[in-house]
CSV table of C-alpha atoms in Angstrom, one decimal:
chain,number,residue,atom,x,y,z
A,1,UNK,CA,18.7,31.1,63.7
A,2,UNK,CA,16.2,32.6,66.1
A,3,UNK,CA,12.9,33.3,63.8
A,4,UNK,CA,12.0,33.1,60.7
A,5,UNK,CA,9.4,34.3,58.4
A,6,UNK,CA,8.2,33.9,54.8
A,7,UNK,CA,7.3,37.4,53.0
A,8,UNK,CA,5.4,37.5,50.2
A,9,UNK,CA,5.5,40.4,47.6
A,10,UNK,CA,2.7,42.4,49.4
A,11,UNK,CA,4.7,42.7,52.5
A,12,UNK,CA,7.4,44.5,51.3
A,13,UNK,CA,5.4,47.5,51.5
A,14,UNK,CA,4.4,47.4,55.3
A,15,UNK,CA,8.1,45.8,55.5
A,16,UNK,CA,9.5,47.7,58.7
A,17,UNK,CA,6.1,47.4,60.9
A,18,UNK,CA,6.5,43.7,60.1
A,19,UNK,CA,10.2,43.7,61.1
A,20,UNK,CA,9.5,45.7,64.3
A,21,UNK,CA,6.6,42.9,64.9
A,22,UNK,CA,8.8,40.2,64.5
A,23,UNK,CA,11.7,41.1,66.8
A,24,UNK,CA,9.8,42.2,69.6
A,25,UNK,CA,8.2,38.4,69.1
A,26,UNK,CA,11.5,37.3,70.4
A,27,UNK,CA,10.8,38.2,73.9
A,28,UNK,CA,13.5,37.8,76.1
A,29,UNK,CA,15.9,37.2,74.0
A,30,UNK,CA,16.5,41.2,73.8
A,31,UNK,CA,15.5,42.1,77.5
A,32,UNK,CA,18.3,44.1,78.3
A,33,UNK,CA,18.3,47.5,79.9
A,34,UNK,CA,18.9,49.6,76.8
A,35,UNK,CA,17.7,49.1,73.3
A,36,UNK,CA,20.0,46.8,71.4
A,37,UNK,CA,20.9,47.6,68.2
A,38,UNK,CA,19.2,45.5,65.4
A,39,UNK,CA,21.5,45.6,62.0
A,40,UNK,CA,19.7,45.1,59.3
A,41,UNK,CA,21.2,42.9,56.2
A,42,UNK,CA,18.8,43.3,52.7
A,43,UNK,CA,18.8,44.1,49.0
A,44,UNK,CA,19.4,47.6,48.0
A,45,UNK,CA,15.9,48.0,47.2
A,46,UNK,CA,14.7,47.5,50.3
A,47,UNK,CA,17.5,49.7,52.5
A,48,UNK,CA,15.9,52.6,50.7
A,49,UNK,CA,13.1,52.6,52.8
A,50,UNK,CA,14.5,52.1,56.2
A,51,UNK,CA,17.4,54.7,58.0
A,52,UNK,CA,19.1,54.6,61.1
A,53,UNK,CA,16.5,56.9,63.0
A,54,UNK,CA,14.2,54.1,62.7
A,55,UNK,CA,16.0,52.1,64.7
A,56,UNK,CA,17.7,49.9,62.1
A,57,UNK,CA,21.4,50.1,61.1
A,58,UNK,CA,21.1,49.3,57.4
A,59,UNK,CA,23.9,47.5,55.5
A,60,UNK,CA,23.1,46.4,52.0
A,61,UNK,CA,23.4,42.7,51.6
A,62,UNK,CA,25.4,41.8,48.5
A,63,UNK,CA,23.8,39.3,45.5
A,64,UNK,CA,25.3,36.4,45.4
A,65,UNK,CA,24.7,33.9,43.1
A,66,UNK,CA,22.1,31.2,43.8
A,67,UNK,CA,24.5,28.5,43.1
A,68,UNK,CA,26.7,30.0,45.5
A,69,UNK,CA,24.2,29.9,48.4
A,70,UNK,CA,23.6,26.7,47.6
A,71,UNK,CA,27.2,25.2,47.8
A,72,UNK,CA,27.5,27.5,50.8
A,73,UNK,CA,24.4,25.8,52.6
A,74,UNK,CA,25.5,22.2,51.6
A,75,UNK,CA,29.1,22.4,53.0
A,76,UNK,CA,27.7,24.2,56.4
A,77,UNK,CA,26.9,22.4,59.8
A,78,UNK,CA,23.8,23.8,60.0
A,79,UNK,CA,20.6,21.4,60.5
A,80,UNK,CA,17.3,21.7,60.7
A,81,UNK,CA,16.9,24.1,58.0
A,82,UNK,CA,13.3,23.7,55.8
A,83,UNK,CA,13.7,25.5,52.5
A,84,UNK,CA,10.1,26.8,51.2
A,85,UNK,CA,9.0,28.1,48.6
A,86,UNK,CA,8.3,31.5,48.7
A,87,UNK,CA,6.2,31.9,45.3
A,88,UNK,CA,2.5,30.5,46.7
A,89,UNK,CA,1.0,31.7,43.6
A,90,UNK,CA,3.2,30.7,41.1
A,91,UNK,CA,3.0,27.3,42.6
A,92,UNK,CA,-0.6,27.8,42.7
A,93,UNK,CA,-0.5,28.7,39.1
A,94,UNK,CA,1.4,25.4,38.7
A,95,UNK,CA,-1.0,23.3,39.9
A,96,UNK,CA,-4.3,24.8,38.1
A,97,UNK,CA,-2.2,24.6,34.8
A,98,UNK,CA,-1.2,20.9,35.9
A,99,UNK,CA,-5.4,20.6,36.3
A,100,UNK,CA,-6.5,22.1,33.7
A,101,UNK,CA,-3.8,19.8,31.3
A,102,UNK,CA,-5.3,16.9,32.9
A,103,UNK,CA,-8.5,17.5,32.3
A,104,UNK,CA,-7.7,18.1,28.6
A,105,UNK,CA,-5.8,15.5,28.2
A,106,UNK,CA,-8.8,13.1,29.6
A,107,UNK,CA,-11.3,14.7,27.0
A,108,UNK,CA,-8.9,14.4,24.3
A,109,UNK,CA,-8.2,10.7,25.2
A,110,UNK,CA,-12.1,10.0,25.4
A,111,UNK,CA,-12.4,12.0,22.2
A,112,UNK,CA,-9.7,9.5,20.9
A,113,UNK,CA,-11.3,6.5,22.1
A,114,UNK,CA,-14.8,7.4,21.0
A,115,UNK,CA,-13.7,8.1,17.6
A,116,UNK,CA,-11.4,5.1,17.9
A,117,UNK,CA,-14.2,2.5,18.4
A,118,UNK,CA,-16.6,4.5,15.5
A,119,UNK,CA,-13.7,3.3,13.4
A,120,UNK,CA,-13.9,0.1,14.1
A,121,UNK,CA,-17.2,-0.2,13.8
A,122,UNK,CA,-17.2,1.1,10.3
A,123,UNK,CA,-14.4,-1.3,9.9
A,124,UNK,CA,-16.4,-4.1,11.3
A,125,UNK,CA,-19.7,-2.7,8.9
A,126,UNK,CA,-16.7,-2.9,5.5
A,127,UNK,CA,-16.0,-6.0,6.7
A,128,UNK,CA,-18.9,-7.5,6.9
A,129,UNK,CA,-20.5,-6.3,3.8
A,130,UNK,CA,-17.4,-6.9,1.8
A,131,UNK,CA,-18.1,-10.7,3.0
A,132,UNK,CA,-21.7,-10.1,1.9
A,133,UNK,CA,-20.9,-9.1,-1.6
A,134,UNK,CA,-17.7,-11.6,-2.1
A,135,UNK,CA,-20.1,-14.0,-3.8
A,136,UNK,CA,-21.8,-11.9,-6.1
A,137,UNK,CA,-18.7,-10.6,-7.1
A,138,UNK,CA,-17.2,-13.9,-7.5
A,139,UNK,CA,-19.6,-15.0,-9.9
A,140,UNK,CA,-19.8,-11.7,-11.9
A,141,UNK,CA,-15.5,-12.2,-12.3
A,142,UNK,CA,-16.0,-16.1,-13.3
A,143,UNK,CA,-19.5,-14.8,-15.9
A,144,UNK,CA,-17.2,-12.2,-17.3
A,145,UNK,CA,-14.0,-14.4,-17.9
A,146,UNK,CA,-16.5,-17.2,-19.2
A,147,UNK,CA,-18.2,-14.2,-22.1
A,148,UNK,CA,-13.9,-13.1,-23.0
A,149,UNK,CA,-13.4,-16.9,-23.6
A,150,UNK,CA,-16.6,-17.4,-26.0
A,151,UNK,CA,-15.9,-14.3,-27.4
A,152,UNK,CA,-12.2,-15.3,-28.0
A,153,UNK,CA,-13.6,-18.5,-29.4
A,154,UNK,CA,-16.5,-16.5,-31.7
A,155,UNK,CA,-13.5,-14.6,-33.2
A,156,UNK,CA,-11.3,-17.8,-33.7
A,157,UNK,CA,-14.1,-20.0,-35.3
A,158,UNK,CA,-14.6,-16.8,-37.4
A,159,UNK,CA,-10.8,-16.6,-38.5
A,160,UNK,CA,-10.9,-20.7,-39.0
A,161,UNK,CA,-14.3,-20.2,-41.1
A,162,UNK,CA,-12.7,-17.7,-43.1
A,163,UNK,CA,-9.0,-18.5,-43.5
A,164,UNK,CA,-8.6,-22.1,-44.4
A,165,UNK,CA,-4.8,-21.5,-44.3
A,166,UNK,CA,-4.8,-20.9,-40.4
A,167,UNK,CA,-6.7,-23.7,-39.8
A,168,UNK,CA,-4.4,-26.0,-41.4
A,169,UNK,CA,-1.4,-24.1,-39.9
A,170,UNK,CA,-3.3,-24.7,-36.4
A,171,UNK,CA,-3.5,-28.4,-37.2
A,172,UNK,CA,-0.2,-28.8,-37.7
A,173,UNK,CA,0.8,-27.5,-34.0
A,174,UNK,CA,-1.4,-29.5,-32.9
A,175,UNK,CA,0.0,-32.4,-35.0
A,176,UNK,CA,3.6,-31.9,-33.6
A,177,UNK,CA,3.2,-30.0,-29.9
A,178,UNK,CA,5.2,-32.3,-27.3
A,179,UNK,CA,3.1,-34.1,-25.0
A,180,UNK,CA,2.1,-33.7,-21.6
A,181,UNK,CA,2.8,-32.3,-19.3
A,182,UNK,CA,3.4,-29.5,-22.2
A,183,UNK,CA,0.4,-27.2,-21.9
A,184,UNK,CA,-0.5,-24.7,-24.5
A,185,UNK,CA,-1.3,-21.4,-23.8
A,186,UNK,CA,-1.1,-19.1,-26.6
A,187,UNK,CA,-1.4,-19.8,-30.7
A,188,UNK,CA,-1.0,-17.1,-33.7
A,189,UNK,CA,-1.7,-18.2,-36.8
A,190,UNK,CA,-2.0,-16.4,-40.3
A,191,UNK,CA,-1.4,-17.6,-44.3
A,192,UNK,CA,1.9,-16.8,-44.0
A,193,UNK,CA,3.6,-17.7,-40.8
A,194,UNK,CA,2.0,-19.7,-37.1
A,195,UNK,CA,3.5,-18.8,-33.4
A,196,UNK,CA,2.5,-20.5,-30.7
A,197,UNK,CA,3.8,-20.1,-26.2
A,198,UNK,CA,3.8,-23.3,-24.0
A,199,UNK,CA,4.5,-24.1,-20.7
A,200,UNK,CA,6.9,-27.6,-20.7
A,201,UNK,CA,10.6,-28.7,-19.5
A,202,UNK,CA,13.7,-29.1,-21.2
A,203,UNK,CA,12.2,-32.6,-22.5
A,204,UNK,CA,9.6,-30.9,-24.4
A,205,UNK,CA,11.7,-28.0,-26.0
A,206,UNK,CA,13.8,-31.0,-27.4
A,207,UNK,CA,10.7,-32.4,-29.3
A,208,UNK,CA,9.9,-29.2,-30.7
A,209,UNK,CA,13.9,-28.9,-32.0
A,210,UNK,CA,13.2,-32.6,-33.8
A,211,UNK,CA,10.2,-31.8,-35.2
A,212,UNK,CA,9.4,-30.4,-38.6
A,213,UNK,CA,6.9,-28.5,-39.9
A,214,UNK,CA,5.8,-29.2,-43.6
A,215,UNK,CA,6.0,-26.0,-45.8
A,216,UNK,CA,7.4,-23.5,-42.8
A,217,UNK,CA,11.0,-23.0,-42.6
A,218,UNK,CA,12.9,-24.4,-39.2
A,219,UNK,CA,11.2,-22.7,-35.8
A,220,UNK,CA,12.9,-19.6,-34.1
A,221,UNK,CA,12.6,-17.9,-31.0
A,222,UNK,CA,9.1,-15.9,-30.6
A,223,UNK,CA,9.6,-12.9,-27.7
A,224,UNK,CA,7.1,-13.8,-25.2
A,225,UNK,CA,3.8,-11.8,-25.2
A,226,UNK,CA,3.6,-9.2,-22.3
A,227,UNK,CA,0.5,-10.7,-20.8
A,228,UNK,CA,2.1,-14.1,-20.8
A,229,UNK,CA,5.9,-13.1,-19.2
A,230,UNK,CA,4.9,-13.8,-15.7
A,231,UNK,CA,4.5,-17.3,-16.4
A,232,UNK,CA,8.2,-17.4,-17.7
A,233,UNK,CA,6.7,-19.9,-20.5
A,234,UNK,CA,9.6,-22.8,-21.3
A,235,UNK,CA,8.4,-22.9,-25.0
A,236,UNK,CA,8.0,-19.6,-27.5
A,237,UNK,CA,8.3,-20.1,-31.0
A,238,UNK,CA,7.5,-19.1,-34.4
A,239,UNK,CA,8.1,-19.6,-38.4
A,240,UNK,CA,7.1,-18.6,-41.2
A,241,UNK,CA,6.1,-20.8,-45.1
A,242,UNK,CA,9.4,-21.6,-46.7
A,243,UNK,CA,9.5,-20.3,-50.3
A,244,UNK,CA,8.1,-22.0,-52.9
A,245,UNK,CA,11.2,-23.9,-55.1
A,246,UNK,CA,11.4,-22.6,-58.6
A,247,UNK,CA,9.7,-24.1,-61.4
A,248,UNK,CA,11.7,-26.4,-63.6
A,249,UNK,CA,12.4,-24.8,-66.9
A,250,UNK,CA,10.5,-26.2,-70.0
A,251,UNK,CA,12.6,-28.6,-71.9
A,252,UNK,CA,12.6,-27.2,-75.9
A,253,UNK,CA,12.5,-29.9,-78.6
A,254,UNK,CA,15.3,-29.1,-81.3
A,255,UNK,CA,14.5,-29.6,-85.0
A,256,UNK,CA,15.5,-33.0,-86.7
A,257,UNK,CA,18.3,-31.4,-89.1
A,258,UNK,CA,19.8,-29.9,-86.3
A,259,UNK,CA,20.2,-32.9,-83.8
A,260,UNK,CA,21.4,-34.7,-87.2
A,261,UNK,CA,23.8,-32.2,-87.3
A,262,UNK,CA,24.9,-32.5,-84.1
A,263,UNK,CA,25.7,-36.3,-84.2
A,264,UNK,CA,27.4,-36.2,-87.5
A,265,UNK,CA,29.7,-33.5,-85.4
A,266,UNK,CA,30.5,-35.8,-82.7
């Protein structure tokens, strides 16, 4: 390899004034009495333009594959051989698109940033003025369960005021709840039948199973109200007023003849 050149695509169309240029670069090299001749190996595309008369013997050079080349070149002897690219502006191209993506990808990671730390600010701002407010909020929670409580114990003062019966029935699960650490947490009560939820142990379901409740027949299992199930309450019971016994029926006197009758019989 003698010379080489790098064409771009706007040479091909001066291409045999540039060939001509090049080989008479080469000096000595041809300095011989008579005008070698130069054969010329190319695409077919570019053998149209040349001819013999032009001083080129033209062979067309066949396409090869470029994985072909490539093996060729790699399992050649040949050194010193610098393989350029010979697209400039797609490479150029390249390199303003690699630009200009870097660019946008800075403003889009300031954008990111920027709008990152405005949302932790406002983070920061919730934060803080959540912490401002816990108090008040606090206290309106505790006012409002402290006005359901006296409101619950309005209506069950009303119920005991008006219904002696529940009163009594309240008394007497009162009278006979197991001790501590039995807690009660929930009472029904009406003429006709009390219910009542606790928290205890085993202990304290035992002294409820001993116990007896004047006037209600024995205690049976009560389902657990909704709003109490999440405590998993140990005690949940109910009953209801036993029947009344019946009266006694009213002993008849019989008439003097007729009990004398009766013992003269026997």
């Amino acid at each position: 390899m003698l010379r080489t050149k790098i064409l771009g695509g706007k040479d091909t169309a001066a291409l045999h004034p540039l060939l001509k240029a090049e080989i008479a670069g080469l000096g000595p090299v041809f300095d011989e009495p008579q005008q070698p001749q130069i054969s010329l190996l190319a695409p077919a595309q570019l053998i149209d333009t040349f001819s013999e008369s032009q001083g080129f013997e033209c062979h067309v050079l066949d396409e090869r594959p470029p994985a072909d080349l490539l093996e060729q070149l790699w399992r050649s002897e040949l050194e010193g051989i610098v393989v350029r690219s010979t697209y400039e502006e797609v490479v150029q191209n390249i390199k303003l698109l690699s630009i200009a993506l870097a660019i946008v990808g800075l403003i889009v990671t300031g954008l990111m940033m920027w709008h990152d730390g405005k949302l932790q600010q406002a983070i920061d701002d919730g934060r803080q003025l959540v912490r401002k407010d816990l108090p008040k909020v606090e206290a309106a929670k505790a006012l409002k369960a402290q006005t359901l409580q006296m409101a619950d114990a309005v209506q069950a003062a009303k119920i005991f005021r008006e219904n002696t019966g529940s009163l009594m029935a309240f008394t007497q699960i009162l009278a006979n709840f197991p001790p501590a650490p039995a807690t009660l947490l929930y009472v029904r009560t009406d003429e006709n039948s009390l219910a009542f939820v606790g928290n205890g142990d085993q202990t304290s379901v035992k002294w409820l199973q001993d116990r007896v409740f004047p006037g209600y027949a024995p205690l049976t299992e009560l389902p657990v109200p909704e709003f109490l199930e999440s405590g998993h309450p140990a005690i949940h019971v109910q009953t209801r007023k036993a029947p009344a016994p019946p009266a006694p029926l009213p002993s008849v006197a019989l008439p003097a003849s007729i009990a004398a009758s009766r013992t003269t019989a026997e």
